[in-house]
Coordinates of C-alpha atoms and ligand atoms in Angstrom, one line a residue:
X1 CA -13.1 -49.5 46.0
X2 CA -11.7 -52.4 45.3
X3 CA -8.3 -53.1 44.1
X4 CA -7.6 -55.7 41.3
X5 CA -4.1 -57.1 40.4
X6 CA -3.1 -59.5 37.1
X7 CA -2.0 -63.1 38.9
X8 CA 0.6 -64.4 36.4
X9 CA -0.5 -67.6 38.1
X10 CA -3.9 -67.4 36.9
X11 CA -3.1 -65.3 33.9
X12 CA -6.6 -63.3 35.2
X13 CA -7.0 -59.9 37.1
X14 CA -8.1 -60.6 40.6
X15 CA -9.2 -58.9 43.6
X16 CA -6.6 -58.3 46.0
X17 CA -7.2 -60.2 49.4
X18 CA -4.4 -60.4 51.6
X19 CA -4.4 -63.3 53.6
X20 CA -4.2 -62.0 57.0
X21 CA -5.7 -58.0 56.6
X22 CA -4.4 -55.6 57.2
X23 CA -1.0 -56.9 57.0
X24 CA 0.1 -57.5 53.9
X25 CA 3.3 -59.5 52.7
X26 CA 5.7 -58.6 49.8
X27 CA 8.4 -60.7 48.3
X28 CA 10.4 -59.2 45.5
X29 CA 13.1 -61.0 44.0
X30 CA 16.5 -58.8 44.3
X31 CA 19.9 -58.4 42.7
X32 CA 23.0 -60.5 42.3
X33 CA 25.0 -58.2 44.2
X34 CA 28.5 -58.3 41.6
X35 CA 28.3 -54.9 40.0
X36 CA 26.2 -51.9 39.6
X37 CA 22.6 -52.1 38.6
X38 CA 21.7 -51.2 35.1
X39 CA 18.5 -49.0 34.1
X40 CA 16.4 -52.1 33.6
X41 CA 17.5 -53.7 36.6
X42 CA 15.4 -51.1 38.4
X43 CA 12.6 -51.2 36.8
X44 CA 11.1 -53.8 39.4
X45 CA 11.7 -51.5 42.4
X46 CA 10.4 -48.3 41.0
X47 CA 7.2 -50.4 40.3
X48 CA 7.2 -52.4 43.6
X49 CA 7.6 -49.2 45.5
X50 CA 4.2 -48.2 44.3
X51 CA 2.6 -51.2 44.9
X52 CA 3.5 -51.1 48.2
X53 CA 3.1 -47.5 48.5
X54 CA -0.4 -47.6 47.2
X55 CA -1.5 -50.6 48.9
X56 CA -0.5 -48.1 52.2
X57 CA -2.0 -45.0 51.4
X58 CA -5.2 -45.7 49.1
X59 CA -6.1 -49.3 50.9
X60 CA -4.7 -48.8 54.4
X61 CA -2.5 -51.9 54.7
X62 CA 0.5 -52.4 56.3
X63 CA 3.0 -54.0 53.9
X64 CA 5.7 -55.7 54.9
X65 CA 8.1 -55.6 51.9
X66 CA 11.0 -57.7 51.7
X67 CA 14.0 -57.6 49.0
X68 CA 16.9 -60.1 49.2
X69 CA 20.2 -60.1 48.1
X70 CA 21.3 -62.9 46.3
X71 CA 25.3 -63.1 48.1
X72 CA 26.5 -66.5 46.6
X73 CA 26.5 -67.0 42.9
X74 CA 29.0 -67.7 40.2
X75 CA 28.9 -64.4 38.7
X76 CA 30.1 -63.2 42.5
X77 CA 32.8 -65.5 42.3
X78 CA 34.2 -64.7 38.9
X79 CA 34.1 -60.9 39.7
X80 CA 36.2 -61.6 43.4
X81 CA 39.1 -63.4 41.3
X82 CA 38.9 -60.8 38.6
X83 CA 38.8 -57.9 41.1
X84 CA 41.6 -60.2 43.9
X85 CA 39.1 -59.6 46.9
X86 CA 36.8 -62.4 48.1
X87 CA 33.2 -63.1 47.4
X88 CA 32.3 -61.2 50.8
X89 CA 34.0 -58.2 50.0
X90 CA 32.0 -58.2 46.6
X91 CA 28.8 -59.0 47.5
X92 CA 29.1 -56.3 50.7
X93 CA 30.7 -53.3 48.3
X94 CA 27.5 -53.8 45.7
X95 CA 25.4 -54.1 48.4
X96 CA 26.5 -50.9 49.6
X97 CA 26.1 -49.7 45.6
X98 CA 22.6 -50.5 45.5
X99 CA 21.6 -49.3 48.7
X100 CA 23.3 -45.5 47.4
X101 CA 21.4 -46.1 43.9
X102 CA 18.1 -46.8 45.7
X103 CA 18.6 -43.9 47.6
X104 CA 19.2 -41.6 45.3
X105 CA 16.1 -42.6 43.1
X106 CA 14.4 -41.6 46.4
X107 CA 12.4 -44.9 47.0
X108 CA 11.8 -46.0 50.0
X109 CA 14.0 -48.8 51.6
X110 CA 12.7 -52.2 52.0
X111 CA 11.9 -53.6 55.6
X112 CA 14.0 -56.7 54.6
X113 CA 16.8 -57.4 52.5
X114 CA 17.8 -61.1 53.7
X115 CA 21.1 -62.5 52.5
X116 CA 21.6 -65.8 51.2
X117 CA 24.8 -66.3 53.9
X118 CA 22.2 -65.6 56.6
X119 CA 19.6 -67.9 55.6
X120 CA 22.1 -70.8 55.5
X121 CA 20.1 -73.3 58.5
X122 CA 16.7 -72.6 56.7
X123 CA 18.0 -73.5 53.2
X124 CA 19.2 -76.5 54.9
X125 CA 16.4 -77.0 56.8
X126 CA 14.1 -77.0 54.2
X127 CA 16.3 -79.2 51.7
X128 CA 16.5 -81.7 54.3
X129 CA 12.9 -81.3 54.4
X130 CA 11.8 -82.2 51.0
X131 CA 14.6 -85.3 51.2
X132 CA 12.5 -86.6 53.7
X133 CA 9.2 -85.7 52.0
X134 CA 10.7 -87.6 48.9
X135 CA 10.3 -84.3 46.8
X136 CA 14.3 -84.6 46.6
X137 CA 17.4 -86.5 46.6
X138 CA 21.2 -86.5 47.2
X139 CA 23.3 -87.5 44.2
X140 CA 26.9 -87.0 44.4
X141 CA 27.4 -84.3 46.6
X142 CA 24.3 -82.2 45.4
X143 CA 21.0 -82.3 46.3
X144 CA 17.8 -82.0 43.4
X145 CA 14.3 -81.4 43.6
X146 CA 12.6 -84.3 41.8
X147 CA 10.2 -82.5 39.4
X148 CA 8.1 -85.8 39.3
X149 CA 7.0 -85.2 42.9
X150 CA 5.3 -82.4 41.7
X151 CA 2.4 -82.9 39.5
X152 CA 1.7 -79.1 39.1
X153 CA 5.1 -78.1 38.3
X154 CA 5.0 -75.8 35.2
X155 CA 1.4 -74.4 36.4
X156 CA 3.1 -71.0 37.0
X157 CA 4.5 -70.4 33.2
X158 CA 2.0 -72.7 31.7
X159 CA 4.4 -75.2 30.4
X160 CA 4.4 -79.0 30.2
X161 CA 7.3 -80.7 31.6
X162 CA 7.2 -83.5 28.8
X163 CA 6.7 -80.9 26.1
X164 CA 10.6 -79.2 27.7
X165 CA 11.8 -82.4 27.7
X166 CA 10.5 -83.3 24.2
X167 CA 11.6 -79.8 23.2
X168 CA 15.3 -81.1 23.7
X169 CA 16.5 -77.6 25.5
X170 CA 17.2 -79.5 28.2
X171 CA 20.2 -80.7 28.9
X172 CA 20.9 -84.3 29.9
X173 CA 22.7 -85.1 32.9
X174 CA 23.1 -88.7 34.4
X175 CA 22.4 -87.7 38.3
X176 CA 19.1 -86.7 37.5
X177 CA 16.5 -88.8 37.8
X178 CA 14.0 -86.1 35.6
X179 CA 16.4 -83.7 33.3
X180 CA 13.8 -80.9 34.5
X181 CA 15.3 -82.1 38.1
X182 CA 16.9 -78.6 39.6
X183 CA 19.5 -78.0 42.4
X184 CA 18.6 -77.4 45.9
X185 CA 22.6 -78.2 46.9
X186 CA 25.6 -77.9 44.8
X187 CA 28.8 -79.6 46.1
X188 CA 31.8 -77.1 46.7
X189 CA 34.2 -77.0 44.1
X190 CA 38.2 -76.4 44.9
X191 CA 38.7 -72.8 45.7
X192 CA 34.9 -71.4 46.3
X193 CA 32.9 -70.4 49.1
X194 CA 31.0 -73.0 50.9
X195 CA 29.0 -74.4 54.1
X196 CA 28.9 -78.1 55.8
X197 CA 25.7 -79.7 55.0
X198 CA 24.6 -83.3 55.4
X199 CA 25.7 -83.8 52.0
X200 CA 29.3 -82.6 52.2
X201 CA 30.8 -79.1 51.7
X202 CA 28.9 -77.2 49.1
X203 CA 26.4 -74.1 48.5
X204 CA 22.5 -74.2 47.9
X205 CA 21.3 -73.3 44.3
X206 CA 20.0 -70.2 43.4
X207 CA 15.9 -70.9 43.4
X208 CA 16.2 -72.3 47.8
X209 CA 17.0 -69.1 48.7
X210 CA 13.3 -67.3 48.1
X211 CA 11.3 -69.8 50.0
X212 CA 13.8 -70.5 52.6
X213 CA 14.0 -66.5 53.1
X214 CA 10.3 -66.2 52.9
X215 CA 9.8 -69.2 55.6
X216 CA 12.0 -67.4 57.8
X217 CA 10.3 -64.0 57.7
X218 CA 7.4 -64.1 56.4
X219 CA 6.2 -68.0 57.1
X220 CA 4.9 -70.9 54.5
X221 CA 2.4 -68.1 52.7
X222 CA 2.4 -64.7 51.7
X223 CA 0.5 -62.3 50.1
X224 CA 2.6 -60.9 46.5
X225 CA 5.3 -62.5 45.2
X226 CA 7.4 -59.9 42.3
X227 CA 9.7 -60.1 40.1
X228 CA 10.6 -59.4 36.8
X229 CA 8.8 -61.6 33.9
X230 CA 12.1 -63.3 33.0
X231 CA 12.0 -64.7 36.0
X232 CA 8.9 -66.3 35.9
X233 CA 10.8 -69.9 34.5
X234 CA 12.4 -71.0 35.8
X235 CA 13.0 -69.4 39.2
X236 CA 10.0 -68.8 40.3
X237 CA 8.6 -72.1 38.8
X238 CA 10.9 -73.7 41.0
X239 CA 10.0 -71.6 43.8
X240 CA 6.4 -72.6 43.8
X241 CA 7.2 -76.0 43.7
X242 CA 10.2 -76.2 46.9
X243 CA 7.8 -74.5 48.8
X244 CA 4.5 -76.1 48.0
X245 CA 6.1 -79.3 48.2
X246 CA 7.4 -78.7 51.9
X247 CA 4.5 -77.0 53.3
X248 CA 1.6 -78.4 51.2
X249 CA 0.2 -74.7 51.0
X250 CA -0.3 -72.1 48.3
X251 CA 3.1 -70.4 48.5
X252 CA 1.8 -66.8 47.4
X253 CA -1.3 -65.4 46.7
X254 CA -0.1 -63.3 43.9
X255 CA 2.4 -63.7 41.4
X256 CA 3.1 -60.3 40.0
X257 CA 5.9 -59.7 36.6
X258 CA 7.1 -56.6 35.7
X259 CA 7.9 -56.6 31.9
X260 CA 11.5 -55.7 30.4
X261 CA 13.3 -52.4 29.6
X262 CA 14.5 -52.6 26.3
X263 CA 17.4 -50.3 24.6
X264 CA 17.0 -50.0 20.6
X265 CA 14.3 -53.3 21.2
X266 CA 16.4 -55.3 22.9
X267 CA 16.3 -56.5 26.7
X268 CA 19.7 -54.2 28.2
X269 CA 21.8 -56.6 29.5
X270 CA 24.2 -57.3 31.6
X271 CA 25.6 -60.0 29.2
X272 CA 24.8 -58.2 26.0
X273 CA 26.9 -55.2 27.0
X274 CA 24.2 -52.8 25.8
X275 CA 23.1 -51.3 29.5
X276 CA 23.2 -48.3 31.0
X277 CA 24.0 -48.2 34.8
X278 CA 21.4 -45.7 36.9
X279 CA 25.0 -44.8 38.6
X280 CA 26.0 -43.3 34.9
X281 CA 22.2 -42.0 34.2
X282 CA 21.7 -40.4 37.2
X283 CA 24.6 -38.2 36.9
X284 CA 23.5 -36.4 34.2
X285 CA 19.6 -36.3 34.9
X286 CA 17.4 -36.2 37.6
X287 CA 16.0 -39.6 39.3
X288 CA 12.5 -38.4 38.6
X289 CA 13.1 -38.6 34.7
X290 CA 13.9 -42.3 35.5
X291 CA 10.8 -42.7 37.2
X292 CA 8.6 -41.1 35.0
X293 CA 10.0 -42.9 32.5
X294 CA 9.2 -46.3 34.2
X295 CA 5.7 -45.1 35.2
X296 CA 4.3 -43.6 32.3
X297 CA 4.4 -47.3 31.0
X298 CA 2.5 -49.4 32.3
X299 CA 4.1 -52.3 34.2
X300 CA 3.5 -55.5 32.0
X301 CA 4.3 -53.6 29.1
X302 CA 7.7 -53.3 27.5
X303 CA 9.4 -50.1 28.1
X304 CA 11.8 -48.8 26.0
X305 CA 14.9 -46.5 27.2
X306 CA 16.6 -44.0 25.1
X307 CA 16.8 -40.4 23.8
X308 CA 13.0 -40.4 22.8
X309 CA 12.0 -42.1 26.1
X310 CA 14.2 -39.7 28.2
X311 CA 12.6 -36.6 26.4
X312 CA 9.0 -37.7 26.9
X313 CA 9.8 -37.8 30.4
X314 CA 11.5 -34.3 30.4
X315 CA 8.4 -33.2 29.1
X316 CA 5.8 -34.3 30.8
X317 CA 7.6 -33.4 34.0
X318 CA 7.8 -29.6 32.7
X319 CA 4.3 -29.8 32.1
X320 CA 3.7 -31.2 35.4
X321 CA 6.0 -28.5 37.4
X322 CA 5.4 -25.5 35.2
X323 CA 2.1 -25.8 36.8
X324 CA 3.2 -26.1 40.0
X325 CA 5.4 -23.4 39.7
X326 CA 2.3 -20.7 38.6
X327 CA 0.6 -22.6 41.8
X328 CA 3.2 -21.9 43.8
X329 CA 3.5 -18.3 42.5
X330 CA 0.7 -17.5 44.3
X331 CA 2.0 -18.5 47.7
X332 CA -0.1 -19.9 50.8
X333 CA -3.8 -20.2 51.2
X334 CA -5.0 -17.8 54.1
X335 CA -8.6 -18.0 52.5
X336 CA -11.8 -20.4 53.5
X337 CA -13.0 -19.7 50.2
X338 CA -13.5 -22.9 47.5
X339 CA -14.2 -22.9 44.1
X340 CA -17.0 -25.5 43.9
X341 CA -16.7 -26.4 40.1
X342 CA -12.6 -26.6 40.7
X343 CA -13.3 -28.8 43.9
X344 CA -15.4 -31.2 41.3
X345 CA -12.8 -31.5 38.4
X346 CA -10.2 -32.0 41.1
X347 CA -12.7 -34.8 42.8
X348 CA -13.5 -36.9 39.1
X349 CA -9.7 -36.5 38.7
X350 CA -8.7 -38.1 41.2
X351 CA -11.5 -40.7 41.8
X352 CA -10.2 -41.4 37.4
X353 CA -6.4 -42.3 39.2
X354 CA -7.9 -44.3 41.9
X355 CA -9.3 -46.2 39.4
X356 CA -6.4 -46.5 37.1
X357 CA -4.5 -47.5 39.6
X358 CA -7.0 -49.8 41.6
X359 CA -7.0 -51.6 37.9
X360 CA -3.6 -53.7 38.2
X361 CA -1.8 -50.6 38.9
X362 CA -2.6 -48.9 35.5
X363 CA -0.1 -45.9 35.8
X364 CA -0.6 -44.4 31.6
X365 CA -4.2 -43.7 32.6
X366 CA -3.6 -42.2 36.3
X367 CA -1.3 -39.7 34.2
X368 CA -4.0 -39.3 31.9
X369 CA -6.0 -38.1 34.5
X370 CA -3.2 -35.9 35.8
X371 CA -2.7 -34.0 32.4
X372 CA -6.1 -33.6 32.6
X373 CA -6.3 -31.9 35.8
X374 CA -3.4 -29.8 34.6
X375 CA -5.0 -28.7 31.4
X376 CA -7.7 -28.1 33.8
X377 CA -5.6 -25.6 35.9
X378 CA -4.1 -23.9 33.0
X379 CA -6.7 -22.6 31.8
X380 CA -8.4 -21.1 34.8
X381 CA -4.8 -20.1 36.4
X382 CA -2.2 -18.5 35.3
X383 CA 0.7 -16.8 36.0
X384 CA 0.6 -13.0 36.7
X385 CA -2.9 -12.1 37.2
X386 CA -4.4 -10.6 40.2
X387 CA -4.4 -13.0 43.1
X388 CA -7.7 -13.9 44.5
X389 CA -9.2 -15.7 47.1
X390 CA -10.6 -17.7 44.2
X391 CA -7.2 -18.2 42.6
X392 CA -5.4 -19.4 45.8
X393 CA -7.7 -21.6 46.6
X394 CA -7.3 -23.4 43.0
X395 CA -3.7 -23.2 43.3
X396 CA -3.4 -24.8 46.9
X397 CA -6.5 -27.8 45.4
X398 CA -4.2 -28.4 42.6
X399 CA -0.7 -28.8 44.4
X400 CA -2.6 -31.1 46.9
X401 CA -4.0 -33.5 44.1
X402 CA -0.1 -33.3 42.2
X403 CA 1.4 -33.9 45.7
X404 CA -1.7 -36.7 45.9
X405 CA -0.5 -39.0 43.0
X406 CA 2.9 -38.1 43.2
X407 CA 3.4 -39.3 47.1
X408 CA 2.5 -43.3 45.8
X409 CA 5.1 -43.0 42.7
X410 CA 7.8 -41.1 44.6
X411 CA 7.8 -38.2 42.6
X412 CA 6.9 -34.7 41.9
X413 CA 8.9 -34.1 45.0
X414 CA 10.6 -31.2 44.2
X415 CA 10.5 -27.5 44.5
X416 CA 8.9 -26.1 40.8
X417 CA 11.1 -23.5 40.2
X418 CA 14.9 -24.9 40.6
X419 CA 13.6 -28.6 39.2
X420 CA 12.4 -26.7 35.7
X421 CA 15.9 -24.9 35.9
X422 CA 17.6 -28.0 36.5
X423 CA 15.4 -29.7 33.2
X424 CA 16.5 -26.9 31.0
X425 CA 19.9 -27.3 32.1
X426 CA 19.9 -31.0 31.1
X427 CA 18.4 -30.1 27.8
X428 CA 20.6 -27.0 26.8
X429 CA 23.4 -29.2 27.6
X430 CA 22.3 -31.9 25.3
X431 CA 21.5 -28.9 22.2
X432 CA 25.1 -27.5 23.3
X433 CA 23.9 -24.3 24.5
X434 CA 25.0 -21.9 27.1
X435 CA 22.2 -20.5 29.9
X436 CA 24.4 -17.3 29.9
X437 CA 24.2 -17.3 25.8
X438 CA 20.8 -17.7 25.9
X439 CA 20.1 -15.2 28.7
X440 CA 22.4 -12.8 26.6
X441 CA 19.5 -12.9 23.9
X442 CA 16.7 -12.8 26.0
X443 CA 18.3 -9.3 27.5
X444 CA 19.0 -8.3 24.4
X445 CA 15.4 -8.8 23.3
X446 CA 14.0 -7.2 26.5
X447 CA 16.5 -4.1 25.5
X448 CA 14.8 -3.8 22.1
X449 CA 11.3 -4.0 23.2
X450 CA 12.4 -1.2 25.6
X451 CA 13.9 1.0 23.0
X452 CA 10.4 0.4 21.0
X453 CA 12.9 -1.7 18.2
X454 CA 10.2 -4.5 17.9
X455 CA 11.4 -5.4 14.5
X456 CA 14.6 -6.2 16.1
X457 CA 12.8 -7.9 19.0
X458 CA 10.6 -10.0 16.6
X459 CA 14.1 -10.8 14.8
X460 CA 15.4 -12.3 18.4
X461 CA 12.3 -14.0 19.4
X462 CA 12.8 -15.8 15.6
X463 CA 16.2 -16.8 16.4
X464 CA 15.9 -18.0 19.9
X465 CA 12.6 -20.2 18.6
X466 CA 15.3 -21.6 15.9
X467 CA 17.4 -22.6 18.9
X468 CA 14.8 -24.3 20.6
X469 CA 14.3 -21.6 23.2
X470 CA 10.3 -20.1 23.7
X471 CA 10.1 -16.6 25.2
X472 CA 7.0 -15.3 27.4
X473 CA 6.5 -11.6 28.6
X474 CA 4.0 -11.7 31.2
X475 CA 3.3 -8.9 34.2
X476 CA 5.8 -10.0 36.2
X477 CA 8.5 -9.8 33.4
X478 CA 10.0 -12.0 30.7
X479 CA 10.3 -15.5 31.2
X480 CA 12.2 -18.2 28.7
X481 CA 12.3 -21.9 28.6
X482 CA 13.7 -24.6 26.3
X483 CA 10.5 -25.8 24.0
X484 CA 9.9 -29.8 25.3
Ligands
LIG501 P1 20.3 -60.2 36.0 O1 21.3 -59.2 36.3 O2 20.1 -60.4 34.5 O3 20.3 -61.5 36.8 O4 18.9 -59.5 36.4 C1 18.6 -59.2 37.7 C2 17.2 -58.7 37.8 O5 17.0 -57.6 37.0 C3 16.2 -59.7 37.5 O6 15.2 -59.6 38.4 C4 15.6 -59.3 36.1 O7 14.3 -59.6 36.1 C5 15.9 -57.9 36.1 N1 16.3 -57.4 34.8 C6 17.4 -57.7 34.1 N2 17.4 -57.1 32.9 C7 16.2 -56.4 32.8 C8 15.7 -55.5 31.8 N3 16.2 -55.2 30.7 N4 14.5 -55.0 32.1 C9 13.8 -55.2 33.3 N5 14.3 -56.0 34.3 C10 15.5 -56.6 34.0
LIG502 ZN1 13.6 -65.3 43.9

């Protein structure tokens, strides 16, 4: 099966081909390491992590995946003065940050996270490069890529150079021979960080470091290039043309945009002040509400964050790992018997995800197939009657096909039991409820039911319902959960 991926570049779904098979190379723009990461910051990593992921396990590549850290950068330098440290001791504590956040979200490290302050002789290299190509020029200290040496700039976002320029958002400035014209160098100014170059002291611009970092690990081409969509103009605009201009060869094969998080329907923000860090979020809920939130949307679609956003993932993660808890309930498989109609629901479920996802990595209708499979289950298992061979063997099919999709988006990766606790938890906390109240009631309940008092039982299954709480009795005793 083949997979097919939207090329922002072409503005077309397109089979995947990788240049060189079965090695496969990733570039994903990374932070500005000057503070913590907010909720939509992360947005591109929870979905490059299963594009890489899924490349692996479904198409057997091996992905290379490389993340950089942008280490010079005003916003760097503003936060050393405000903080007294220098830009190194910055960019190295947020570095660390980010590595902790990415961590506890349980995605998988990158293989490369280059720093611009190691890259330093390849962003020279390559400037000095495109001076001599005539692609750019020196001017006072900086150094600027002459758009006009590059008939296809603006094929990546589709726009017309004369049309910006006509547009009048450009601003004009005299050492530009093009206003479009965009720096490779930036001359040092008194007090900052900065590096000898041919040109004097100074520091390359922001868009030199992805291609110089990509030339240095990955060569003139690779196979995906990521980001998110805001950074289609004009960083990666720019990127196409530094590094088609110096090598003369498509840069990436790829071009692949994540669409925004929004908060109350606007982008969250650094600058807007209306973000959330995942350091504040994931303190009070568990990383795989965060990616369930992410995934459920699909990746070029705007996602929006907030209470209603959180509880949709709180639920469909109970109704993901209530079933694995009956699963679970029944233990191991020590049977060779199947269930032949099971083992056929469980195959056209999962052949529906592989082609969700095999369709530009279409992650609402892979967990449309999932809640199928669980409604599946539901009805042919459940908890507290007589195990059978029958029964395990359903229950061990199922937990393979949850564990099956889950493994690509890093989650479902928890035990059933103490991950629904930990949900309830987070919701009683948010309706300002006790466990220990709530338990109260339910023994209280049991008590009556005991003691034959049904009317009174009836009157505490009312009030707990009211609450927000539902109440089960099964074989195996009572069992109560907050209603998602
Ligand atoms: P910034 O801190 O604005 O420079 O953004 C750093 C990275 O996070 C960029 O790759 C952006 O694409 C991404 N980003 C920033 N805000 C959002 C958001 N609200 N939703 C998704 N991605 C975002
Ligand atoms: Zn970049």
């Amino acid at each position: 099966m083949s997979l097919k991926v939207y090329n922002s570049l072409t503005r077309k779904k397109e089979e995947f081909i990788p240049r060189l098979p079965p090695k496969v190379t990733m570039y994903v723009c990374g932070p500005t390491v000057y503070n913590f990461l907010h909720v939509g910051n992360f947005r591109v990593y929870v979905v490059f992590n299963l594009v890489r992921n899924w490349l692996e396990a479904q198409h057997n590549y091996q992905v290379t995946y490389a993340v950089n850290f942008t280490d010079v950068d005003d916003r760097i330098i503003e936060q050393a003065n405000k903080d007294k440290k220098t830009a190194e001791e910055i960019s190295e504590k947020y570095i660390a940050e980010y590595k902790i956040d990415l961590k506890a979200l349980g995605l998988r490290p990158h293989d490369l996270n280059p720093k611009v302050t190691e890259t330093m002789p390849e962003i020279l290299q390559l400037t000095e490069d495109l001076i001599q190509k005539k692609k750019a020029y020196a001017a006072e200290g900086d150094v600027l890529f002459a758009i006009d040496s590059f008939p296809t700039y603006g094929k990546l976002s589709g726009r017309d150079p004369q049309d910006m320029i006509a547009g009048s958002r450009v601003e004009v400035d005299q050492k530009k021979k093009n206003p479009l014209d965009f720096a490779l160098w930036k001359s040092a100014k008194p007090g900052e960080p900065s590096w000898p170059s041919p040109w004097g002291a100074g520091r390359p611009g922001w868009h030199i470091e992805c291609s110089a970092m990509v030339f240095k690990h990955f060569g003139e081409q690779i196979d995906i290039h990521g980001g998110g969509m805001d950074l289609l103009f004009p960083h990666h605009e720019n990127e196409i043309a530094q590094s088609e201009a110096g090598s003369g060869k498509t840069f990436s094969r790829y071009w692949m945009h994540n669409n925004m998080l929004n908060l109350s329907g606007q982008k969250m923000s650094k600058s807007l002040g209306n973000f959330v860090t995942i350091r504040d979020f994931l303190k009070t809920h568990p990383a795989e509400v965060y990616k369930w939130m992410i995934l459920s949307v699909h990746y070029r679609s705007i996602c929006d964050f907030g209470d209603e956003a959180v509880h949709r993932a709180i639920a469909g993660l109970a109704k993901v790992y209530s079933a694995m808890a009956v699963a679970e309930s029944y233990g191991a498989w020590d049977s060779k018997v199947t269930d032949p109609a099971f083992e056929k629901t469980v195959e056209t479920c999962w052949k529906k995800v592989v082609e969700s996802l095999d369709d530009d990595f279409n992650t609402p209708e892979a967990f449309a197939a999932l809640y199928e499979m669980i409604r599946q289950f539901n009805t042919q298992v459940k908890r507290g009657i007589k195990p059978t061979p029958v029964l395990l063997a359903k229950s061990v099919s199922f937990k393979m096909f949850v564990q099956k999709i889950g493994h690509p988006m890093s989650l479902f990766q928890e035990k059933p039991s103490e991950f629904l606790r930990k949900l309830d938890d987070l919701l009683l906390q948010k309706m300002n409820l006790q466990r220990d109240h709530v338990d109260g009631m339910v023994a209280e309940r049991t008590q009556s039911r005991i003691e034959k008092n049904f009317k009174k039982s009836d009157e505490l299954r009312d009030k707990l319902l009211a609450l927000g709480i539902s109440v089960s009795d099964s074989v195996d005793g009572t069992h109560w959960e907050v209603l998602k």
